[in-house]
Tab-separated table of C-alpha atoms in Angstrom:
chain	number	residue	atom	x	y	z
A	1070	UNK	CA	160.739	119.594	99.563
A	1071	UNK	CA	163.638	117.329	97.699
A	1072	UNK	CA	166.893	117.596	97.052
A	1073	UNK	CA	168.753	115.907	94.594
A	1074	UNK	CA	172.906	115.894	94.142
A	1075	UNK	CA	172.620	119.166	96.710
A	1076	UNK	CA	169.892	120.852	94.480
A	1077	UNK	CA	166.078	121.676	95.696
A	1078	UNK	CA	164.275	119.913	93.033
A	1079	UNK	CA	160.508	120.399	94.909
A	1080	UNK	CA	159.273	122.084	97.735
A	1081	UNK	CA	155.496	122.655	99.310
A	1082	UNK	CA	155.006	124.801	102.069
A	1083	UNK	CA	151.896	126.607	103.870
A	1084	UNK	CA	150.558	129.558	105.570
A	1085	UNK	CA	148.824	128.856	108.902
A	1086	UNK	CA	145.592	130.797	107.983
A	1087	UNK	CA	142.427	131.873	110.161
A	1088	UNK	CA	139.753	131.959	107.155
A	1089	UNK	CA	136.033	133.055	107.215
A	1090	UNK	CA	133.927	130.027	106.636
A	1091	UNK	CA	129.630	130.133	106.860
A	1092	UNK	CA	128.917	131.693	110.234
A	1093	UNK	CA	132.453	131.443	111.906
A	1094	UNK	CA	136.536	131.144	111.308
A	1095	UNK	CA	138.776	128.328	111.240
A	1096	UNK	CA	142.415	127.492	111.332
A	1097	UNK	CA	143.304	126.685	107.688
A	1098	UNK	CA	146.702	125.484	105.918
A	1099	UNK	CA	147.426	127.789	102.908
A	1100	UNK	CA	148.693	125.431	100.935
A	1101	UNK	CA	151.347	127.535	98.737
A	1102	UNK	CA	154.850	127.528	96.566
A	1103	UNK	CA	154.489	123.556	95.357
A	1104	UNK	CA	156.293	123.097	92.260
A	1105	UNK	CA	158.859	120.322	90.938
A	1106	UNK	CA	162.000	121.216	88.841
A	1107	UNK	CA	161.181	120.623	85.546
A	1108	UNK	CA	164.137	117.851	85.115
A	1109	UNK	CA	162.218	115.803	87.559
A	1110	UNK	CA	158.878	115.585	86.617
A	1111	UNK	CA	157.047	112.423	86.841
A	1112	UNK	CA	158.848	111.280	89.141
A	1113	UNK	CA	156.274	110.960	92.363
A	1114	UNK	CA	157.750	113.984	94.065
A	1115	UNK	CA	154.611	116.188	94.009
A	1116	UNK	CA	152.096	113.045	95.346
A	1117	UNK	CA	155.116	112.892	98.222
A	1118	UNK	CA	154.814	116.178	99.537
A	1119	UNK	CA	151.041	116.540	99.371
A	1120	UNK	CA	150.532	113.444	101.041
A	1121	UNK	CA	153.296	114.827	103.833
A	1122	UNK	CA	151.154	118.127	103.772
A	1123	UNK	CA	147.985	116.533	104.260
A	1124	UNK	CA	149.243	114.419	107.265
A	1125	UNK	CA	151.046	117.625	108.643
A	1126	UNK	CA	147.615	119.803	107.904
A	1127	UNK	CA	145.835	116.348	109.886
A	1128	UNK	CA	148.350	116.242	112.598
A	1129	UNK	CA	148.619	120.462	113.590
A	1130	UNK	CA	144.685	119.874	114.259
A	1131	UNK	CA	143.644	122.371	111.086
A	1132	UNK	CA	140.545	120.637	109.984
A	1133	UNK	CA	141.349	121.983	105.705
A	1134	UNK	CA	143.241	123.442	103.503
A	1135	UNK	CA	143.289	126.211	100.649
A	1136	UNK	CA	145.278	127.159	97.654
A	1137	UNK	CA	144.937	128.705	94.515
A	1138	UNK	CA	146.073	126.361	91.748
A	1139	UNK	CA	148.136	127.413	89.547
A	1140	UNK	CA	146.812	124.703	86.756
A	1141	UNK	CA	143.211	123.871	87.595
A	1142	UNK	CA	143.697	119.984	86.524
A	1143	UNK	CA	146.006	119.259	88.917
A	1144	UNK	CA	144.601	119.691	92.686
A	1145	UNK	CA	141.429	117.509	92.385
A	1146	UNK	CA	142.816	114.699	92.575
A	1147	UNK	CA	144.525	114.864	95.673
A	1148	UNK	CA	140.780	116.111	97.231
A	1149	UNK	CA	140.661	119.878	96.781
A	1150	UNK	CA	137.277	121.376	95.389
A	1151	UNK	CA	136.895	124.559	93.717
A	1152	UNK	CA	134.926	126.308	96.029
A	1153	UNK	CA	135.039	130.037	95.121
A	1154	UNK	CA	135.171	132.250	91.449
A	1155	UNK	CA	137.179	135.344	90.977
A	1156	UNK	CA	136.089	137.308	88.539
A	1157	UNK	CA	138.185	140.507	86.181
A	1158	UNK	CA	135.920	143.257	85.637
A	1159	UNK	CA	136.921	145.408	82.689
A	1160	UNK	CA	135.608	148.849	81.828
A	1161	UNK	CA	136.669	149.986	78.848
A	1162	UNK	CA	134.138	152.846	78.284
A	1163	UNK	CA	135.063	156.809	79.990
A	1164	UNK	CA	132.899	158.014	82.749
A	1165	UNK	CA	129.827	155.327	82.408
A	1166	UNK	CA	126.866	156.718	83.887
A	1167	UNK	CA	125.185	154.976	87.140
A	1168	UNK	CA	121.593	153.728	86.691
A	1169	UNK	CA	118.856	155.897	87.659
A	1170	UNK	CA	118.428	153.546	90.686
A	1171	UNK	CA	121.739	154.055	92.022
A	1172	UNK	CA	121.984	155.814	95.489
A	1173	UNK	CA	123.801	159.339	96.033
A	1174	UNK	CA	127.057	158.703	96.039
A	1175	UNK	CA	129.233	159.403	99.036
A	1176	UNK	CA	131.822	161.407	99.211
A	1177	UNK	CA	135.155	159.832	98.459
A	1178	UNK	CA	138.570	160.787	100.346
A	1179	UNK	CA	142.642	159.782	99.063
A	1180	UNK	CA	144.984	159.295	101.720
A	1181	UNK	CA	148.510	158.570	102.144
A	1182	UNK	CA	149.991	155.366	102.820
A	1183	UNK	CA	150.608	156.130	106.610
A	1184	UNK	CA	147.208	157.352	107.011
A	1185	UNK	CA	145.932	154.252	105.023
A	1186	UNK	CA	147.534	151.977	107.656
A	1187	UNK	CA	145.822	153.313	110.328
A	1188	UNK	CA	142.325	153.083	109.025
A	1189	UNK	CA	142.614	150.306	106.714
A	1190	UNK	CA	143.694	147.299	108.495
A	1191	UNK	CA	140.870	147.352	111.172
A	1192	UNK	CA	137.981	147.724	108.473
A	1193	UNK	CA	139.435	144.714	106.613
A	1194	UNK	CA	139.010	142.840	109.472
A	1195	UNK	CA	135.570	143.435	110.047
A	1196	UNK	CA	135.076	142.655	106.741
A	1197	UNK	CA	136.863	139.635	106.358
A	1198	UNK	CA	135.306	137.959	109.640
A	1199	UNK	CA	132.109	137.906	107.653
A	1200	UNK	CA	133.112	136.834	103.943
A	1201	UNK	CA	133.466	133.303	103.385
A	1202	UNK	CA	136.949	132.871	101.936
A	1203	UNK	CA	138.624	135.652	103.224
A	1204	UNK	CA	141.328	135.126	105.905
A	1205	UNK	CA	142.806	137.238	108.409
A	1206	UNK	CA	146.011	139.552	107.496
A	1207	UNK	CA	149.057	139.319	109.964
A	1208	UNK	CA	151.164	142.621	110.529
A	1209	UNK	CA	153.868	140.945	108.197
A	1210	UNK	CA	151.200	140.252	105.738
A	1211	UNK	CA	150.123	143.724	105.875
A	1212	UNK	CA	153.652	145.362	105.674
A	1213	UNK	CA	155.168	143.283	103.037
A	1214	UNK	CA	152.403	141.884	100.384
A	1215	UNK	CA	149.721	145.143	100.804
A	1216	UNK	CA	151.904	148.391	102.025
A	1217	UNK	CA	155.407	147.169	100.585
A	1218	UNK	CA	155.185	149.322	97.210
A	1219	UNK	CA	158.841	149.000	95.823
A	1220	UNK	CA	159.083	150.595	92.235
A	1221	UNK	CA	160.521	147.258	91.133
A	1222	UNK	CA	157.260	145.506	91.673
A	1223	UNK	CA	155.165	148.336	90.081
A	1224	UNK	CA	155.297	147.113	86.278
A	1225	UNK	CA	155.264	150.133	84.972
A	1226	UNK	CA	152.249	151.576	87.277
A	1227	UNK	CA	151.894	154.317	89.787
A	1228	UNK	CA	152.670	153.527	93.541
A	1229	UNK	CA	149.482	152.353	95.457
A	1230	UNK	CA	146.802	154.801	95.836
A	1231	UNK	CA	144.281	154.711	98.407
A	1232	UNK	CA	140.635	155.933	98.619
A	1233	UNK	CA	138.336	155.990	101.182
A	1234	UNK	CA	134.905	156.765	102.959
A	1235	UNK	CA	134.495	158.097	106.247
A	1236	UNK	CA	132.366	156.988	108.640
A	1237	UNK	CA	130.853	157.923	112.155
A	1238	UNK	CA	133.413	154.852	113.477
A	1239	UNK	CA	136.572	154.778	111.293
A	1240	UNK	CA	135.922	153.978	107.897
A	1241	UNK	CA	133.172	152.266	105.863
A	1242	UNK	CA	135.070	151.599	102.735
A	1243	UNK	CA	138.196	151.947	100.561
A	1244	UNK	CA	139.630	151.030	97.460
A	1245	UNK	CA	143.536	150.747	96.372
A	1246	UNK	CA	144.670	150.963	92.838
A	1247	UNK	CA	147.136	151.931	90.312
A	1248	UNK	CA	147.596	153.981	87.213
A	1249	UNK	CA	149.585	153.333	83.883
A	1250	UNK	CA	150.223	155.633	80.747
A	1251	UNK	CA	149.807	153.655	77.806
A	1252	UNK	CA	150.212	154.768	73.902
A	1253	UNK	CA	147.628	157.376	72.570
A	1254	UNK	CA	145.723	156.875	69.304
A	1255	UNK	CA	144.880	160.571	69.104
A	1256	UNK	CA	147.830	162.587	70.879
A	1257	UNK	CA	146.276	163.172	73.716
A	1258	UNK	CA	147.250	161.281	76.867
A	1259	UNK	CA	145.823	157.887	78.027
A	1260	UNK	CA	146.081	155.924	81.180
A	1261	UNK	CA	144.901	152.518	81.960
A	1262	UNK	CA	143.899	151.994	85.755
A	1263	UNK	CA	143.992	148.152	88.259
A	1264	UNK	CA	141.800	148.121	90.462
A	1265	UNK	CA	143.378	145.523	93.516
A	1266	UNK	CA	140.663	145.956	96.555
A	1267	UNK	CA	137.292	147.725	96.674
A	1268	UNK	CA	135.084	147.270	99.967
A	1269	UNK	CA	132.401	149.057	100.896
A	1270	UNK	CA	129.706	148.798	103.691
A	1271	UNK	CA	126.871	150.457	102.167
A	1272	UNK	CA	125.141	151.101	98.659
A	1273	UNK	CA	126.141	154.668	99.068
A	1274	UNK	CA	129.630	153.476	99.408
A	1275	UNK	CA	129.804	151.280	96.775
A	1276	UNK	CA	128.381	153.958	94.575
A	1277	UNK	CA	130.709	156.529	95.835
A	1278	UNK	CA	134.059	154.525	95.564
A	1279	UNK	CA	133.034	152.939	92.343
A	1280	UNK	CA	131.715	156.867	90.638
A	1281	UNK	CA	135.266	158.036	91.989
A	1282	UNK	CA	137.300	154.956	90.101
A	1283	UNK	CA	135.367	155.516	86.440
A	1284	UNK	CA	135.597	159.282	86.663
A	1285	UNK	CA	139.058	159.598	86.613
A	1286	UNK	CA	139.996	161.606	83.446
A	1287	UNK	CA	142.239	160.364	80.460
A	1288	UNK	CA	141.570	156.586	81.712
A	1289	UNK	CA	140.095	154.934	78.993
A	1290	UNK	CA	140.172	151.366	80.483
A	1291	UNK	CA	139.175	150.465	84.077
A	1292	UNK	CA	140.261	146.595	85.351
A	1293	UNK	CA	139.419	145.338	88.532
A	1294	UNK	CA	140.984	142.228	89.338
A	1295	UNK	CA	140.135	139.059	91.924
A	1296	UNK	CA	136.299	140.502	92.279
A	1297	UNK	CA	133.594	138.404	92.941
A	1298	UNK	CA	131.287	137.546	90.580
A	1299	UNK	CA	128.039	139.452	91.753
A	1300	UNK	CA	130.222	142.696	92.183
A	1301	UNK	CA	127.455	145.816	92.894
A	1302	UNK	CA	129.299	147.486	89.544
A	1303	UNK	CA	126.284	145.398	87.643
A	1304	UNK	CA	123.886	146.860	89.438
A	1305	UNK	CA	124.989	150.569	89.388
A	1306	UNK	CA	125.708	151.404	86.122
A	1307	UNK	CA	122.851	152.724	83.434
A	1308	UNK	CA	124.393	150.193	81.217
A	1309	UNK	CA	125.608	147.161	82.809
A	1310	UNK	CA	126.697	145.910	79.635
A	1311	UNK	CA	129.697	147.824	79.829
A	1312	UNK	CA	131.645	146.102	82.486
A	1313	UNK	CA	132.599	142.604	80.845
A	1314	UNK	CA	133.507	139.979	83.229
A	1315	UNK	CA	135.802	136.949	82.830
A	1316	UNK	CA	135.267	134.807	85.274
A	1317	UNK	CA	137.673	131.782	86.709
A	1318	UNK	CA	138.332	129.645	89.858
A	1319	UNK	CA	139.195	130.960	93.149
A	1320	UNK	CA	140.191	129.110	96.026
A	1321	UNK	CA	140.034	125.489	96.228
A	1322	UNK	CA	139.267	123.699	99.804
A	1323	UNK	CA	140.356	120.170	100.846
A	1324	UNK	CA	138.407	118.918	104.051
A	1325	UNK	CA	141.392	117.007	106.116
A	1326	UNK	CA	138.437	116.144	108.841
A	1327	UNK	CA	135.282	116.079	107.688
A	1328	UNK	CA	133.444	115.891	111.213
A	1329	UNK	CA	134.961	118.936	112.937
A	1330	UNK	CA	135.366	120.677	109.070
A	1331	UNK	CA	131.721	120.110	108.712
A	1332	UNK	CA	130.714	121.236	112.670
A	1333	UNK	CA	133.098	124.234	112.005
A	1334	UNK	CA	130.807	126.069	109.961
A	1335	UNK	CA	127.000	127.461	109.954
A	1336	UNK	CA	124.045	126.331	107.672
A	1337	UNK	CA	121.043	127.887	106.671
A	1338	UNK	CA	118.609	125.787	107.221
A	1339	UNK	CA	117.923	122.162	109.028
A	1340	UNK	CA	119.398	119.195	107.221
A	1341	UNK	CA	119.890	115.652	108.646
A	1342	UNK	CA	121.825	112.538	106.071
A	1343	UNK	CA	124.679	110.389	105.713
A	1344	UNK	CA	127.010	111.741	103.107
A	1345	UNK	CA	129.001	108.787	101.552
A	1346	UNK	CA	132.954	110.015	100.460
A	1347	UNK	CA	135.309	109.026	97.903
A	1348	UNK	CA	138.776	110.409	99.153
A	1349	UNK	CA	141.564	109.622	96.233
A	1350	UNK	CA	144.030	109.579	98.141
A	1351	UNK	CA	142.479	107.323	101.152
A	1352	UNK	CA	143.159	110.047	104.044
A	1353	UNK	CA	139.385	110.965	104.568
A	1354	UNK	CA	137.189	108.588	103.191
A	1355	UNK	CA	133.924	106.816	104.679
A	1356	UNK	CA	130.392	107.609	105.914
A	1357	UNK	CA	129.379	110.748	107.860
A	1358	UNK	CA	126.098	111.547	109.235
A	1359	UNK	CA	125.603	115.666	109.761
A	1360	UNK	CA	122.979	116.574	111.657
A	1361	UNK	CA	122.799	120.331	110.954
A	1362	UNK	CA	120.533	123.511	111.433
A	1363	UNK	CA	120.939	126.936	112.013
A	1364	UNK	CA	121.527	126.877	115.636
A	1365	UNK	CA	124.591	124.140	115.071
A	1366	UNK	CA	125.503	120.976	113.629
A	1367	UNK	CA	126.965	117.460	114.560
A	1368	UNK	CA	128.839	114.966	112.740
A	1369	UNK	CA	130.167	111.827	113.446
A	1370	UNK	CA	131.470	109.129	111.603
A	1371	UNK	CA	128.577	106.206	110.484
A	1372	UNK	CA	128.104	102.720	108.894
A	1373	UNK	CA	125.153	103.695	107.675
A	1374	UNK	CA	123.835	103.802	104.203
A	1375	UNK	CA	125.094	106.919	102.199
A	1376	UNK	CA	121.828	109.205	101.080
A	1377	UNK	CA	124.598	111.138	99.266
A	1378	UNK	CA	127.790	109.842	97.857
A	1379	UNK	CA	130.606	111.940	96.652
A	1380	UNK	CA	133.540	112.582	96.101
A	1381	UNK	CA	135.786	114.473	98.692
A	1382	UNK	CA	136.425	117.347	96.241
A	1383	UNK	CA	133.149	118.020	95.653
A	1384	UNK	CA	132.270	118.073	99.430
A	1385	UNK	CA	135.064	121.216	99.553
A	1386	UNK	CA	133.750	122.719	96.689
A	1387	UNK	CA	130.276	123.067	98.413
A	1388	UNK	CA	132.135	124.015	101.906
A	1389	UNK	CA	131.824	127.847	101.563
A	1390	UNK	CA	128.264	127.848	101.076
A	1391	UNK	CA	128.211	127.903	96.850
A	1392	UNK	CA	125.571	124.872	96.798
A	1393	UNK	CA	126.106	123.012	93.247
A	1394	UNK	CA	125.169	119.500	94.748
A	1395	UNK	CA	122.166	118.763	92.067
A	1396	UNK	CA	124.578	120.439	89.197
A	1397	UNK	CA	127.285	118.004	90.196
A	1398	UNK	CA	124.315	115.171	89.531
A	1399	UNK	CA	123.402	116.706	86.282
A	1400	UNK	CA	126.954	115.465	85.526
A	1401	UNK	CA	127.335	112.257	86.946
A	1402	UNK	CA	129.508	113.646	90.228
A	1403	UNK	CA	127.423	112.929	92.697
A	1404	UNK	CA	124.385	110.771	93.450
A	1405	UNK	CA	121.959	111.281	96.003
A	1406	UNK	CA	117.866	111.289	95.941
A	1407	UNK	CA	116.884	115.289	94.647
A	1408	UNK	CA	115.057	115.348	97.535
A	1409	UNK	CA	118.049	115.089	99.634
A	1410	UNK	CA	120.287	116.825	97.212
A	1411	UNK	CA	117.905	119.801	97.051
A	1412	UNK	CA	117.654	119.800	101.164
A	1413	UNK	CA	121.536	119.686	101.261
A	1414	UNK	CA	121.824	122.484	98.853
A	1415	UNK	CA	119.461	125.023	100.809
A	1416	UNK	CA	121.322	124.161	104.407
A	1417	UNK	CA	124.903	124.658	102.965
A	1418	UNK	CA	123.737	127.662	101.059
A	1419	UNK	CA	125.744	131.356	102.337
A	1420	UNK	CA	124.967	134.880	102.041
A	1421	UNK	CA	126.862	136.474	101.436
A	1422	UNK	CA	128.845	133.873	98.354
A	1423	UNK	CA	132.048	133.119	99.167
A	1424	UNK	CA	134.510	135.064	97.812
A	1425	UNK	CA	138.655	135.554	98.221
A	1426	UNK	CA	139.681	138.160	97.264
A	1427	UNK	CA	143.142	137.943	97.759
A	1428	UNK	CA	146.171	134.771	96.393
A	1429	UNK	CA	148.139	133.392	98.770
């Protein structure tokens, strides 16, 4: 950060992260905390300290770097792509019934916090090392931003309750969420519930936690937060209608290296071309040739011809396998023949979509 006459007037700082990317993990810089005191705005500070993170991201050998943005203007220029949506689910109908194609739901346990950090952790993990966008909890992450429950950080809601269902190894799902009493329009009493995490392994458990949730009694309005935006609540209920979702950006990614950011990860499907980059701020610029397929991928840099030019910011917003390279042509963001736009899109492709579920 700055300081000015003994006063912080900026600061920047970053999580060292291990995040899920298509078909592996990879050290990532979290980028986090960057604001500038309001009596110095203007003033350079914020290019200053991004351009020091970058170089400090460049130099500790972590090929990107994440954030959430706080104002979605302000990152792209400095290279970082939206490259996931979080979506707010809100329920605001009692007990909605689950379409006639749903599976049985599973039985559904509550447990204790203790009991909730044995099981818990481990299952994330699985999880996580799978989902693009996810990262890897630490013990300190674990103790003080998920089990830490201090009433002063409650606003107004119920301590953290946990649900689960059991599996033949551990746990194959769980969900952890709060309850709030809120004013009655009829004398009788009302509760609104937040919904923070919800995993599940199979369609069974996904029924089962997300049955349990709706059917609680006297909540009349059911919000699940940071969810991605093909949640399996659309497919379950008898009336899908009734969840409305709001959708906005997730994480954004900045490729620091392109090469070993682009080898880092999987693709879906074979894909060789030069991909031409814009960088704004002049750190990763040039021409790359990838050279990619399921079984791996090289790339190295080129002074050949671009087939696709872009702009670094779009290259992270298609790192996490949402492909929106012909989109970003429909709007003048990137160039490239549609063959080679349509063959880039199908090898960067993911399933499952990235998703984090989680703000750092």
């Amino acid at each position: 950060g700055h300081v000015s006459d003994g006063v912080v007037v900026s600061t920047l700082s970053a999580f060292s992260l291990e995040l899920t990317v298509p078909g592996s993990v990879t050290p990532c810089a979290g980028t986090t905390v960057v604001a500038v005191a309001p009596t110095h705005r203007r003033q350079g500070f914020l290019r200053q300290l991004m351009m020091r993170h970058l170089e400090d991201v460049r130099d500790r050998g972590e090929a990107i770097a994440a954030l959430w943005a706080s104002e979605s203007e302000i990152y792209g220029r400095f290279g970082y792509g939206r490259a996931t949506r979080s979506a707010e689910i809100s329920i605001k109908h009692r007990s909605p019934a689950l379409s006639r194609h749903a599976p049985q739901p599973v039985p559904v346990r509550l447990v204790d916090p203790d009991e909730a950090r044995a099981l818990v952790p481990s299952y994330h993990d699985r999880v996580r090392s799978g989902q693009p966008g996810m990262f890897k909890r630490s013990e300190a992450w674990w103790e003080h931003r998920i089990f830490s429950d201090l009433p002063s950080r409650r606003r107004g809601y119920t301590a953290a309750r946990w649900a689960v269902v059991d599996g033949s190894q551990g746990i194959e799902g769980y969900a952890r969420y709060r309850v709030k009493g809120v004013p009655s329009e009829d004398n009788h009493p009302a509760s609104e519930m937040v919904i923070w995490e919800l995993f599940a392994d199979s369609p069974e458990g996904w029924a089962g936690l997300w049955s349990y949730l709706l059917n609680h009694d006297l909540v009349r309005e059911f919000t699940a937060r940071l969810r991605p935006v093909d949640d399996p609540i659309f497919d379950l209920l008898a009336g899908p209608r009734r969840a409305q979702l709001k959708v906005n950006d997730g994480i954004w990614v900045r490729l620091v290296d392109v090469p070993a950011a682009l080898e880092s990860r999987s693709y879906q499907s074979d894909f060789t071309g030069v991909f031409t980059v814009h960088d704004p701020v002049g750190m990763s610029g040039g021409s790359y040739e990838l050279q990619a397929s399921p079984e791996g991928a090289t790339c190295r840099s080129t002074n050949a011809s671009g087939d696709i030019m872009i702009d670094i910011e779009d290259l992270g917003s298609i790192y996490f396998g949402e492909p929106s390279l012909r989109r970003l042509a429909r709007a003048g963001r990137v160039d490239g023949d549609p063959a080679v736009l349509k063959a880039a899109d199908q090898a960067f492709g993911w399933e499952p979509r990235p998703w984090c579920p989680e703000v750092f």
